[in-house]
Short mmCIF file of C-alpha atoms and ligand atoms in Angstrom, two decimals:
data_model
loop_
_atom_site.label_atom_id
_atom_site.label_comp_id
_atom_site.label_asym_id
_atom_site.label_seq_id
_atom_site.Cartn_x
_atom_site.Cartn_y
_atom_site.Cartn_z
CA UNK A 1430 -0.50 0.13 0.00
CA UNK A 1431 1.32 3.62 -0.77
CA UNK A 1432 0.21 6.84 0.55
CA UNK A 1433 0.41 10.61 -0.11
CA UNK A 1434 -1.48 13.39 -1.37
CA UNK A 1435 -4.44 12.79 -2.93
CA UNK A 1436 -6.21 16.18 -3.33
CA UNK A 1437 -4.50 19.76 -3.35
CA UNK A 1438 -5.69 23.47 -3.60
CA UNK A 1439 -4.52 26.87 -2.13
CA UNK A 1440 -5.40 30.25 -1.74
CA UNK A 1441 -4.07 33.56 -2.05
CA UNK A 1442 -5.46 36.68 -0.34
CA UNK A 1443 -7.93 39.00 -1.94
CA UNK A 1444 -5.12 41.74 -1.76
CA UNK A 1445 -1.95 42.33 -3.11
CA UNK A 1446 1.14 44.65 -3.09
CA UNK A 1447 3.22 45.06 -5.96
CA UNK A 1448 7.07 45.22 -5.07
CA UNK A 1449 7.64 47.73 -7.64
CA UNK A 1450 5.18 49.90 -5.32
CA UNK A 1451 7.03 48.81 -2.37
CA UNK A 1452 10.53 49.30 -3.86
CA UNK A 1453 9.28 53.03 -4.98
CA UNK A 1454 7.96 53.62 -1.37
CA UNK A 1455 11.12 52.48 -0.16
CA UNK A 1456 13.29 54.33 -2.23
CA UNK A 1457 14.65 51.21 -3.39
CA UNK A 1458 15.82 49.78 -7.11
CA UNK A 1459 13.20 47.67 -7.61
CA UNK A 1460 15.12 45.40 -9.50
CA UNK A 1461 16.40 44.35 -6.10
CA UNK A 1462 13.30 42.82 -5.26
CA UNK A 1463 12.40 41.45 -8.80
CA UNK A 1464 15.61 40.01 -9.86
CA UNK A 1465 17.50 40.16 -6.61
CA UNK A 1466 15.13 38.37 -4.42
CA UNK A 1467 12.77 37.00 -7.37
CA UNK A 1468 9.62 38.49 -6.13
CA UNK A 1469 7.19 40.50 -8.03
CA UNK A 1470 3.92 40.78 -5.72
CA UNK A 1471 2.95 40.39 -1.84
CA UNK A 1472 -0.17 38.98 -0.49
CA UNK A 1473 -1.82 41.16 1.83
CA UNK A 1474 -4.95 40.40 4.24
CA UNK A 1475 -7.97 41.95 3.64
CA UNK A 1476 -8.91 43.13 7.51
CA UNK A 1477 -11.68 39.91 7.08
CA UNK A 1478 -8.99 37.61 6.47
CA UNK A 1479 -7.12 35.57 8.72
CA UNK A 1480 -5.37 32.48 8.65
CA UNK A 1481 -8.59 30.66 9.71
CA UNK A 1482 -10.27 31.96 6.46
CA UNK A 1483 -7.40 30.92 4.02
CA UNK A 1484 -7.74 27.83 4.87
CA UNK A 1485 -11.16 27.18 5.23
CA UNK A 1486 -10.92 29.05 1.38
CA UNK A 1487 -7.78 26.78 0.53
CA UNK A 1488 -9.69 23.36 1.35
CA UNK A 1489 -12.91 24.26 0.58
CA UNK A 1490 -12.63 22.60 -2.99
CA UNK A 1491 -11.33 19.18 -1.37
CA UNK A 1492 -14.54 18.68 0.69
CA UNK A 1493 -16.31 19.84 -2.07
CA UNK A 1494 -15.28 17.51 -4.39
CA UNK A 1495 -15.20 14.26 -2.39
CA UNK A 1496 -17.21 15.06 0.91
CA UNK A 1497 -15.74 15.10 4.36
CA UNK A 1498 -17.01 11.28 5.56
CA UNK A 1499 -13.61 9.91 5.36
CA UNK A 1500 -11.56 12.58 6.97
CA UNK A 1501 -11.21 11.53 10.77
CA UNK A 1502 -8.35 14.34 11.73
CA UNK A 1503 -7.18 17.68 10.56
CA UNK A 1504 -3.95 18.88 11.33
CA UNK A 1505 -3.22 22.73 11.24
CA UNK A 1506 0.19 23.78 10.82
CA UNK A 1507 0.71 27.40 11.39
CA UNK A 1508 2.83 29.89 12.88
CA UNK A 1509 0.76 32.79 13.09
CA UNK A 1510 -1.86 31.31 15.76
CA UNK A 1511 -4.92 33.43 16.37
CA UNK A 1512 -5.30 31.54 20.02
CA UNK A 1513 -2.81 30.52 22.49
CA UNK A 1514 -4.97 27.49 22.97
CA UNK A 1515 -7.75 26.89 20.91
CA UNK A 1516 -6.44 24.67 17.52
CA UNK A 1517 -7.04 27.30 14.68
CA UNK A 1518 -8.45 23.89 12.73
CA UNK A 1519 -11.52 24.00 14.98
CA UNK A 1520 -12.92 26.92 13.26
CA UNK A 1521 -12.30 25.27 9.84
CA UNK A 1522 -14.30 22.39 11.30
CA UNK A 1523 -17.33 24.25 11.41
CA UNK A 1524 -17.03 26.52 8.90
CA UNK A 1525 -16.67 23.57 6.46
CA UNK A 1526 -18.92 21.17 8.29
CA UNK A 1527 -16.50 18.23 9.20
CA UNK A 1528 -17.29 15.16 10.89
CA UNK A 1529 -17.86 15.08 14.44
CA UNK A 1530 -15.58 11.68 14.98
CA UNK A 1531 -12.20 13.47 14.35
CA UNK A 1532 -9.10 14.89 15.94
CA UNK A 1533 -7.89 18.17 15.49
CA UNK A 1534 -4.65 19.84 16.08
CA UNK A 1535 -2.18 22.93 15.51
CA UNK A 1536 1.56 22.25 14.77
CA UNK A 1537 4.02 24.72 15.27
CA UNK A 1538 7.42 24.92 14.02
CA UNK A 1539 7.75 28.05 11.88
CA UNK A 1540 8.10 27.48 8.29
CA UNK A 1541 8.54 23.36 9.05
CA UNK A 1542 5.04 22.16 10.75
CA UNK A 1543 3.42 21.20 7.71
CA UNK A 1544 6.15 18.71 7.17
CA UNK A 1545 5.99 17.18 10.48
CA UNK A 1546 2.10 17.50 9.91
CA UNK A 1547 2.62 15.57 6.43
CA UNK A 1548 4.47 12.92 8.18
CA UNK A 1549 2.41 11.86 10.57
CA UNK A 1550 -1.02 12.30 8.28
CA UNK A 1551 1.11 9.05 5.99
CA UNK A 1552 1.85 7.18 9.31
CA UNK A 1553 -2.00 7.89 10.24
CA UNK A 1554 -3.73 6.57 6.98
CA UNK A 1555 -1.04 3.88 6.97
CA UNK A 1556 -2.33 2.62 10.33
CA UNK A 1557 -5.98 2.93 8.72
CA UNK A 1558 -6.03 3.48 5.48
CA UNK A 1559 -9.58 3.95 5.44
CA UNK A 1560 -9.55 6.92 7.14
CA UNK A 1561 -8.16 10.41 5.33
CA UNK A 1562 -6.34 13.57 6.79
CA UNK A 1563 -7.00 16.91 5.89
CA UNK A 1564 -3.11 18.77 6.09
CA UNK A 1565 -3.48 22.98 6.15
CA UNK A 1566 -0.75 25.10 6.28
CA UNK A 1567 -1.83 29.02 6.64
CA UNK A 1568 0.05 31.39 7.18
CA UNK A 1569 0.90 35.24 6.89
CA UNK A 1570 4.43 36.61 6.86
CA UNK A 1571 5.37 40.38 8.63
CA UNK A 1572 8.05 41.60 9.04
CA UNK A 1573 7.67 45.59 10.17
CA UNK A 1574 7.45 48.02 7.28
CA UNK A 1575 10.95 49.44 5.97
CA UNK A 1576 12.86 46.21 7.28
CA UNK A 1577 15.21 44.31 5.00
CA UNK A 1578 12.69 41.79 5.69
CA UNK A 1579 9.58 43.75 4.82
CA UNK A 1580 9.43 42.85 0.72
CA UNK A 1581 9.84 39.17 1.79
CA UNK A 1582 6.29 39.46 3.45
CA UNK A 1583 3.11 37.66 2.23
CA UNK A 1584 0.56 35.11 3.36
CA UNK A 1585 -1.64 31.51 1.99
CA UNK A 1586 -2.86 28.56 2.64
CA UNK A 1587 -2.69 25.62 1.36
CA UNK A 1588 -4.40 22.23 1.74
CA UNK A 1589 -4.00 18.84 1.41
CA UNK A 1590 -6.10 15.21 1.77
CA UNK A 1591 -3.77 11.83 2.61
CA UNK A 1592 -4.79 9.07 1.68
CA UNK A 1593 -4.07 5.62 0.87
CA UNK A 1594 -3.65 4.76 -3.05
CA UNK A 1595 -3.38 8.80 -3.58
CA UNK A 1596 -4.18 9.94 -7.02
CA UNK A 1597 -1.17 12.84 -7.11
CA UNK A 1598 1.72 11.86 -5.18
CA UNK A 1599 2.67 8.69 -3.24
CA UNK A 1600 5.49 9.50 -0.04
CA UNK A 1601 8.92 8.02 -0.14
CA UNK A 1602 10.05 6.22 2.84
CA UNK A 1603 13.71 7.76 3.03
CA UNK A 1604 13.48 11.24 4.60
CA UNK A 1605 16.32 13.06 6.17
CA UNK A 1606 16.04 15.33 9.18
CA UNK A 1607 18.45 18.34 10.83
CA UNK A 1608 17.62 20.18 13.58
CA UNK A 1609 19.85 22.46 15.69
CA UNK A 1610 18.62 25.35 18.38
CA UNK A 1611 19.49 28.71 16.97
CA UNK A 1612 18.13 32.55 16.19
CA UNK A 1613 18.09 33.29 12.99
CA UNK A 1614 14.46 34.00 13.24
CA UNK A 1615 11.51 34.17 15.98
CA UNK A 1616 8.67 36.13 17.58
CA UNK A 1617 8.47 36.71 20.75
CA UNK A 1618 4.58 36.00 21.95
CA UNK A 1619 3.54 40.26 22.75
CA UNK A 1620 5.17 40.67 19.51
CA UNK A 1621 3.08 40.54 15.33
CA UNK A 1622 6.37 41.03 13.32
CA UNK A 1623 9.00 38.38 13.36
CA UNK A 1624 12.45 39.34 14.15
CA UNK A 1625 15.37 37.97 12.17
CA UNK A 1626 18.92 37.69 11.55
CA UNK A 1627 18.59 37.53 7.92
CA UNK A 1628 21.61 36.84 6.47
CA UNK A 1629 22.72 34.38 8.93
CA UNK A 1630 19.04 32.82 8.04
CA UNK A 1631 20.12 32.13 4.84
CA UNK A 1632 23.08 30.58 6.15
CA UNK A 1633 21.03 28.36 8.21
CA UNK A 1634 18.80 27.15 5.41
CA UNK A 1635 21.50 25.64 3.77
CA UNK A 1636 23.24 24.39 6.17
CA UNK A 1637 19.91 22.43 6.91
CA UNK A 1638 19.62 21.08 3.75
CA UNK A 1639 23.07 20.12 3.44
CA UNK A 1640 22.56 17.59 6.53
CA UNK A 1641 19.29 16.76 6.18
CA UNK A 1642 20.16 15.89 2.39
CA UNK A 1643 22.95 13.73 4.13
CA UNK A 1644 20.61 12.10 6.11
CA UNK A 1645 18.18 11.63 3.76
CA UNK A 1646 20.88 9.57 1.86
CA UNK A 1647 21.75 7.29 4.39
CA UNK A 1648 18.06 6.62 4.97
CA UNK A 1649 17.99 4.89 1.37
CA UNK A 1650 17.40 8.06 -0.16
CA UNK A 1651 17.00 8.81 -4.06
CA UNK A 1652 20.68 9.95 -5.82
CA UNK A 1653 20.52 13.57 -7.13
CA UNK A 1654 20.72 12.74 -10.39
CA UNK A 1655 17.12 10.34 -10.46
CA UNK A 1656 15.08 13.44 -8.76
CA UNK A 1657 13.30 14.99 -11.83
CA UNK A 1658 12.39 17.89 -10.16
CA UNK A 1659 12.98 19.81 -6.72
CA UNK A 1660 10.97 22.29 -4.56
CA UNK A 1661 12.03 23.94 -1.72
CA UNK A 1662 10.99 26.01 0.96
CA UNK A 1663 10.49 29.88 -0.40
CA UNK A 1664 11.10 32.87 1.89
CA UNK A 1665 11.64 34.26 -1.93
CA UNK A 1666 11.91 32.88 -5.24
CA UNK A 1667 15.86 33.40 -5.33
CA UNK A 1668 16.51 31.19 -2.09
CA UNK A 1669 14.88 28.51 -3.67
CA UNK A 1670 17.86 28.80 -6.59
CA UNK A 1671 20.62 29.39 -4.29
CA UNK A 1672 19.27 26.00 -2.46
CA UNK A 1673 19.19 24.06 -5.71
CA UNK A 1674 23.03 25.51 -6.60
CA UNK A 1675 24.05 24.39 -3.14
CA UNK A 1676 22.54 20.67 -3.23
CA UNK A 1677 24.06 20.40 -6.82
CA UNK A 1678 27.37 21.29 -5.77
CA UNK A 1679 27.32 19.30 -2.89
CA UNK A 1680 26.61 16.17 -5.20
CA UNK A 1681 29.31 17.48 -7.15
CA UNK A 1682 27.27 18.93 -10.21
CA UNK A 1683 27.95 22.41 -11.41
CA UNK A 1684 24.80 23.57 -12.60
CA UNK A 1685 24.36 26.72 -14.78
CA UNK A 1686 22.21 29.62 -13.86
CA UNK A 1687 20.15 28.83 -16.95
CA UNK A 1688 20.17 25.25 -15.79
CA UNK A 1689 18.79 26.27 -12.11
CA UNK A 1690 15.83 28.52 -13.24
CA UNK A 1691 15.15 25.99 -16.14
CA UNK A 1692 14.68 23.51 -13.58
CA UNK A 1693 12.60 25.34 -11.04
CA UNK A 1694 10.56 27.73 -13.28
CA UNK A 1695 7.07 26.24 -12.84
CA UNK A 1696 7.68 25.34 -8.56
CA UNK A 1697 8.26 29.19 -8.64
CA UNK A 1698 5.30 31.18 -10.11
CA UNK A 1699 3.07 31.31 -7.61
CA UNK A 1700 5.36 32.10 -4.98
CA UNK A 1701 6.28 35.04 -6.88
CA UNK A 1702 2.53 36.21 -6.57
CA UNK A 1703 1.68 35.99 -2.99
CA UNK A 1704 5.35 36.16 -1.30
CA UNK A 1705 6.62 34.12 1.63
CA UNK A 1706 3.80 32.10 2.99
CA UNK A 1707 5.81 30.04 6.22
CA UNK A 1708 4.45 26.72 6.47
CA UNK A 1709 2.72 26.65 3.29
CA UNK A 1710 5.09 28.02 0.86
CA UNK A 1711 6.95 24.58 0.81
CA UNK A 1712 3.28 22.98 -0.92
CA UNK A 1713 2.72 25.44 -2.96
CA UNK A 1714 5.84 25.41 -4.91
CA UNK A 1715 4.74 21.70 -5.27
CA UNK A 1716 1.26 22.79 -6.06
CA UNK A 1717 3.06 25.38 -8.74
CA UNK A 1718 5.38 22.52 -10.10
CA UNK A 1719 2.01 19.91 -10.77
CA UNK A 1720 0.19 22.73 -12.41
CA UNK A 1721 2.87 24.29 -14.45
CA UNK A 1722 5.16 22.18 -15.65
CA UNK A 1723 5.79 21.13 -19.51
CA UNK A 1724 6.71 17.78 -18.94
CA UNK A 1725 4.51 15.14 -18.84
CA UNK A 1726 5.85 13.98 -14.88
CA UNK A 1727 4.05 10.72 -14.38
CA UNK A 1728 6.00 8.30 -12.61
CA UNK A 1729 8.70 10.58 -11.99
CA UNK A 1730 10.20 11.55 -8.30
CA UNK A 1731 10.51 14.87 -6.50
CA UNK A 1732 12.60 16.02 -3.99
CA UNK A 1733 11.23 18.49 -1.23
CA UNK A 1734 13.14 20.43 1.13
CA UNK A 1735 11.25 21.87 4.49
CA UNK A 1736 13.41 24.50 6.42
CA UNK A 1737 11.25 25.87 9.51
CA UNK A 1738 14.41 28.78 10.90
CA UNK A 1739 15.07 27.76 14.93
CA UNK A 1740 15.59 25.39 13.03
CA UNK A 1741 14.67 22.23 11.94
CA UNK A 1742 14.62 21.11 8.20
CA UNK A 1743 13.53 17.79 6.18
CA UNK A 1744 14.64 16.20 2.66
CA UNK A 1745 12.08 14.33 1.34
CA UNK A 1746 10.68 12.89 -1.73
CA UNK A 1747 7.48 11.98 -3.56
CA UNK A 1748 6.66 10.11 -7.00
CA UNK A 1749 4.25 11.68 -9.15
CA UNK A 1750 1.20 9.57 -10.04
CA UNK A 1751 0.48 8.96 -14.16
CA UNK A 1752 -3.38 10.64 -14.77
CA UNK A 1753 -2.33 13.34 -12.33
CA UNK A 1754 -2.65 16.28 -14.79
CA UNK A 1755 -6.97 15.03 -14.59
CA UNK A 1756 -7.25 16.57 -11.28
CA UNK A 1757 -5.93 19.73 -11.67
CA UNK A 1758 -6.92 23.11 -10.62
CA UNK A 1759 -4.85 25.02 -12.72
CA UNK A 1760 -7.62 27.19 -14.38
CA UNK A 1761 -9.39 28.20 -10.94
CA UNK A 1762 -6.02 28.95 -9.06
CA UNK A 1763 -4.44 31.33 -12.30
CA UNK A 1764 -8.54 33.30 -12.18
CA UNK A 1765 -7.74 33.24 -8.10
CA UNK A 1766 -4.41 35.20 -8.46
CA UNK A 1767 -6.09 36.97 -11.52
CA UNK A 1768 -9.29 38.55 -9.19
CA UNK A 1769 -7.05 39.86 -6.40
CA UNK A 1770 -6.89 43.47 -5.95
CA UNK A 1771 -3.77 45.14 -6.32
CA UNK A 1772 -3.73 48.10 -3.02
CA UNK A 1773 -1.61 51.19 -3.25
CA UNK A 1774 1.01 51.93 -0.36
CA UNK A 1775 -0.98 53.44 1.88
CA UNK A 1776 -4.06 50.88 1.92
CA UNK A 1777 -1.07 48.28 3.07
CA UNK A 1778 0.55 50.63 5.89
CA UNK A 1779 -3.58 51.03 6.86
CA UNK A 1780 -3.92 47.44 7.02
CA UNK A 1781 -0.44 46.65 8.35
CA UNK A 1782 -1.04 49.25 11.03
CA UNK A 1783 -4.88 47.92 11.94
CA UNK A 1784 -5.37 47.99 15.69
CA UNK A 1785 -6.89 44.64 16.71
CA UNK A 1786 -9.63 44.72 19.54
CA UNK A 1787 -7.41 43.21 22.85
CA UNK A 1788 -10.37 44.51 25.76
CA UNK A 1789 -13.11 42.07 24.56
CA UNK A 1790 -14.95 45.30 22.92
CA UNK A 1791 -16.88 44.78 20.09
CA UNK A 1792 -15.15 45.20 16.40
CA UNK A 1793 -17.07 44.64 13.65
CA UNK A 1794 -15.40 43.90 10.45
CA UNK A 1795 -16.09 45.10 7.01
CA UNK A 1796 -16.99 43.02 4.51
CA UNK A 1797 -13.11 43.78 1.80
CA UNK A 1798 -12.75 39.72 1.16
CA UNK A 1799 -13.78 37.98 -2.14
CA UNK A 1800 -13.11 34.88 -0.61
CA UNK A 1801 -16.07 32.61 0.34
CA UNK A 1802 -15.36 32.59 4.44
CA UNK A 1803 -14.25 35.66 6.16
CA UNK A 1804 -13.95 37.17 10.00
CA UNK A 1805 -17.39 39.16 10.82
CA UNK A 1806 -16.23 40.38 14.37
CA UNK A 1807 -14.39 40.12 17.50
CA UNK A 1808 -17.06 40.07 20.17
CA UNK A 1809 -15.79 39.16 23.51
CA UNK A 1810 -12.51 38.28 23.05
CA UNK A 1811 -13.48 35.73 20.62
CA UNK A 1812 -13.21 35.55 16.91
CA UNK A 1813 -16.48 35.20 14.96
CA UNK A 1814 -16.39 33.43 10.99
CA UNK A 1815 -18.94 33.67 9.08
CA UNK A 1816 -19.52 31.99 5.58
CA UNK A 1817 -19.80 34.96 3.17
CA UNK A 1818 -23.07 33.61 2.07
CA UNK A 1819 -24.36 34.23 5.10
CA UNK A 1820 -23.58 38.05 6.12
CA UNK A 1821 -26.71 39.27 7.69
CA UNK A 1822 -24.93 42.49 9.03
CA UNK A 1823 -24.35 45.85 6.81
CA UNK A 1824 -23.09 47.93 9.76
CA UNK A 1825 -20.99 50.87 8.92
CA UNK A 1826 -17.47 50.32 10.82
CA UNK A 1827 -14.83 52.03 12.62
CA UNK A 1828 -12.05 49.75 13.05
CA UNK A 1829 -10.18 52.01 15.26
CA UNK A 1830 -12.40 52.79 18.08
CA UNK A 1831 -11.72 49.42 19.91
CA UNK A 1832 -9.46 50.69 22.36
CA UNK A 1833 -11.45 53.30 23.46
CA UNK A 1834 -12.82 52.41 26.98
CA UNK A 1835 -10.45 49.18 27.25
CA UNK A 1836 -9.49 49.98 30.39
N1 LIG B 471 19.51 44.66 -8.95
C1 LIG B 471 19.58 42.64 -8.46
N2 LIG B 471 20.11 42.44 -7.81
C2 LIG B 471 19.87 43.10 -6.46
C3 LIG B 471 19.68 44.54 -6.78
C4 LIG B 471 19.87 45.40 -7.71
N3 LIG B 471 19.24 46.69 -7.99
N4 LIG B 471 20.16 45.08 -5.42
C5 LIG B 471 20.71 43.96 -4.91
N5 LIG B 471 20.27 42.91 -4.98
C6 LIG B 471 20.72 41.69 -5.19
C7 LIG B 471 21.64 41.43 -4.12
O1 LIG B 471 22.96 41.12 -4.75
C8 LIG B 471 20.92 39.99 -3.56
O2 LIG B 471 21.18 38.95 -4.37
P1 LIG B 471 22.42 37.71 -3.58
O3 LIG B 471 21.91 37.14 -2.11
O4 LIG B 471 22.28 36.64 -4.66
O5 LIG B 471 23.78 38.29 -3.45
C9 LIG B 471 19.93 39.99 -3.67
O6 LIG B 471 19.38 41.37 -4.55
C10 LIG B 471 18.78 41.15 -1.89
O7 LIG B 471 20.16 41.93 -1.38
P2 LIG B 471 20.50 42.28 -0.03
O8 LIG B 471 21.37 41.02 0.23
O9 LIG B 471 20.79 43.25 0.09
O10 LIG B 471 19.21 42.42 0.80
P3 LIG B 471 18.82 42.65 2.02
O11 LIG B 471 19.97 42.19 3.05
O12 LIG B 471 18.25 44.36 2.37
O13 LIG B 471 17.98 41.53 2.14
C11 LIG B 471 17.36 39.44 3.07
C12 LIG B 471 17.66 40.50 1.93
C13 LIG B 471 18.36 39.53 3.94
C14 LIG B 471 16.52 38.02 2.28
C15 LIG B 471 15.68 39.74 3.60
O14 LIG B 471 15.17 40.28 2.83
C16 LIG B 471 14.98 38.87 5.01
O15 LIG B 471 15.83 39.24 6.10
N6 LIG B 471 14.39 38.68 4.79
C17 LIG B 471 13.67 37.55 5.35
C18 LIG B 471 14.57 36.36 6.24
C19 LIG B 471 14.52 35.47 5.29
O16 LIG B 471 13.65 35.32 4.60
N7 LIG B 471 15.62 34.52 5.48
C20 LIG B 471 15.38 33.46 4.58
C21 LIG B 471 16.09 32.47 5.25
S1 LIG B 471 15.28 31.75 6.83
C22 LIG B 471 13.48 30.99 6.12
O17 LIG B 471 13.90 30.31 4.80
C23 LIG B 471 12.51 30.87 7.03
C24 LIG B 471 11.76 31.73 6.77
O18 LIG B 471 10.63 31.88 5.77
C25 LIG B 471 11.81 33.12 7.04
#
């Protein structure tokens, strides 16, 4: 029996900021972002979207397609949690009307946790092949205005249905891990932007790649030359290219810039327009590969490298299943990206600086998203989510009044 990804879908926030606009405001050459980082746009959350609504939007097509009866576990990977206690997956459980007899947890280890979720999901399905696992990764990358990290912000969610006899990708047994306690990127509980030692974080990523790869080889992993394609965690597109160059050199292959960009081109596409989506990023990269590569990848192995600062790395591989193209949602994903709204710099900073209710006073959010689910209000310290089709209120809102009389 083999297990793996039977279905996969992603969701990008409704708003985006062009990095050319950001460069102009930050007094930078736009090519630093477009060519130097390999990024063109970054996703920005409307005020009524967050990790929960993005997750529900990403998972909806998977549930609409095959129903919910077999899904008995939901693993929600994020480093942008909305509650210190309650798993974000529980909100998704209600929004998607999932089965009551199931387990739901939230996993955290920076951008790595979705890979832990995927491995756990495969083990659960191996234990009981009748059951399926829904893995969702949803994140918002925030660094602070006018910091070096600002151009590598973004957001997005990906949902994967893990089953026996999957239609898209089967998981190889071999995998290699590397962990080390370092301070390359972190976010204390009292902060809503990440702290990062940017150059060190890139070095740490490459070090984790090297040692994860070595471990992968020692556990019976496939040789470098036999892997048809590669997917990397993408804090920004160029990081994937740096990683591939490094992995090739470790394996004594010297690739030209052209060969590197040709190999990775199809996998970098979606991330280029949504930016860093932390835990979701590697799997949006994988989806981009499946939907945009011009070759028939049937029966071909793909190598994947997952990296979460702090740090944990994992190299593993999956095999693309024959006929995978029949289940592609490429058109829907392109339409979704196409229908997003470009915002100007002022609106971006307004959304960035939005003050959230922290005192229990009601904060009703105006409808901004075109997505299927939204955050309608924060009331008595509770987040109130609703399907957009069920919105009853048309209240006018002053989103910045919630701090009045808080204390
Ligand atoms: N035209 C073309 N290229 C240009 C250019 C121009 N006018 N100006 C600069 N560049 C190039 C630079 O040469 C550089 O390329 P190389 O790396 O190939 O040398 C690239 O653009 C970036 O320029 P800088 O190195 O000067 O950029 P910076 O120091 O201002 O910021 C960064 C870059 C450190 C990555 C910063 O964006 C950052 O801190 N980002 C957040 C941290 C991050 O993403 N780390 C990645 C690894 S950690 C991880 O993966 C986990 C995670 O998700 C956070």
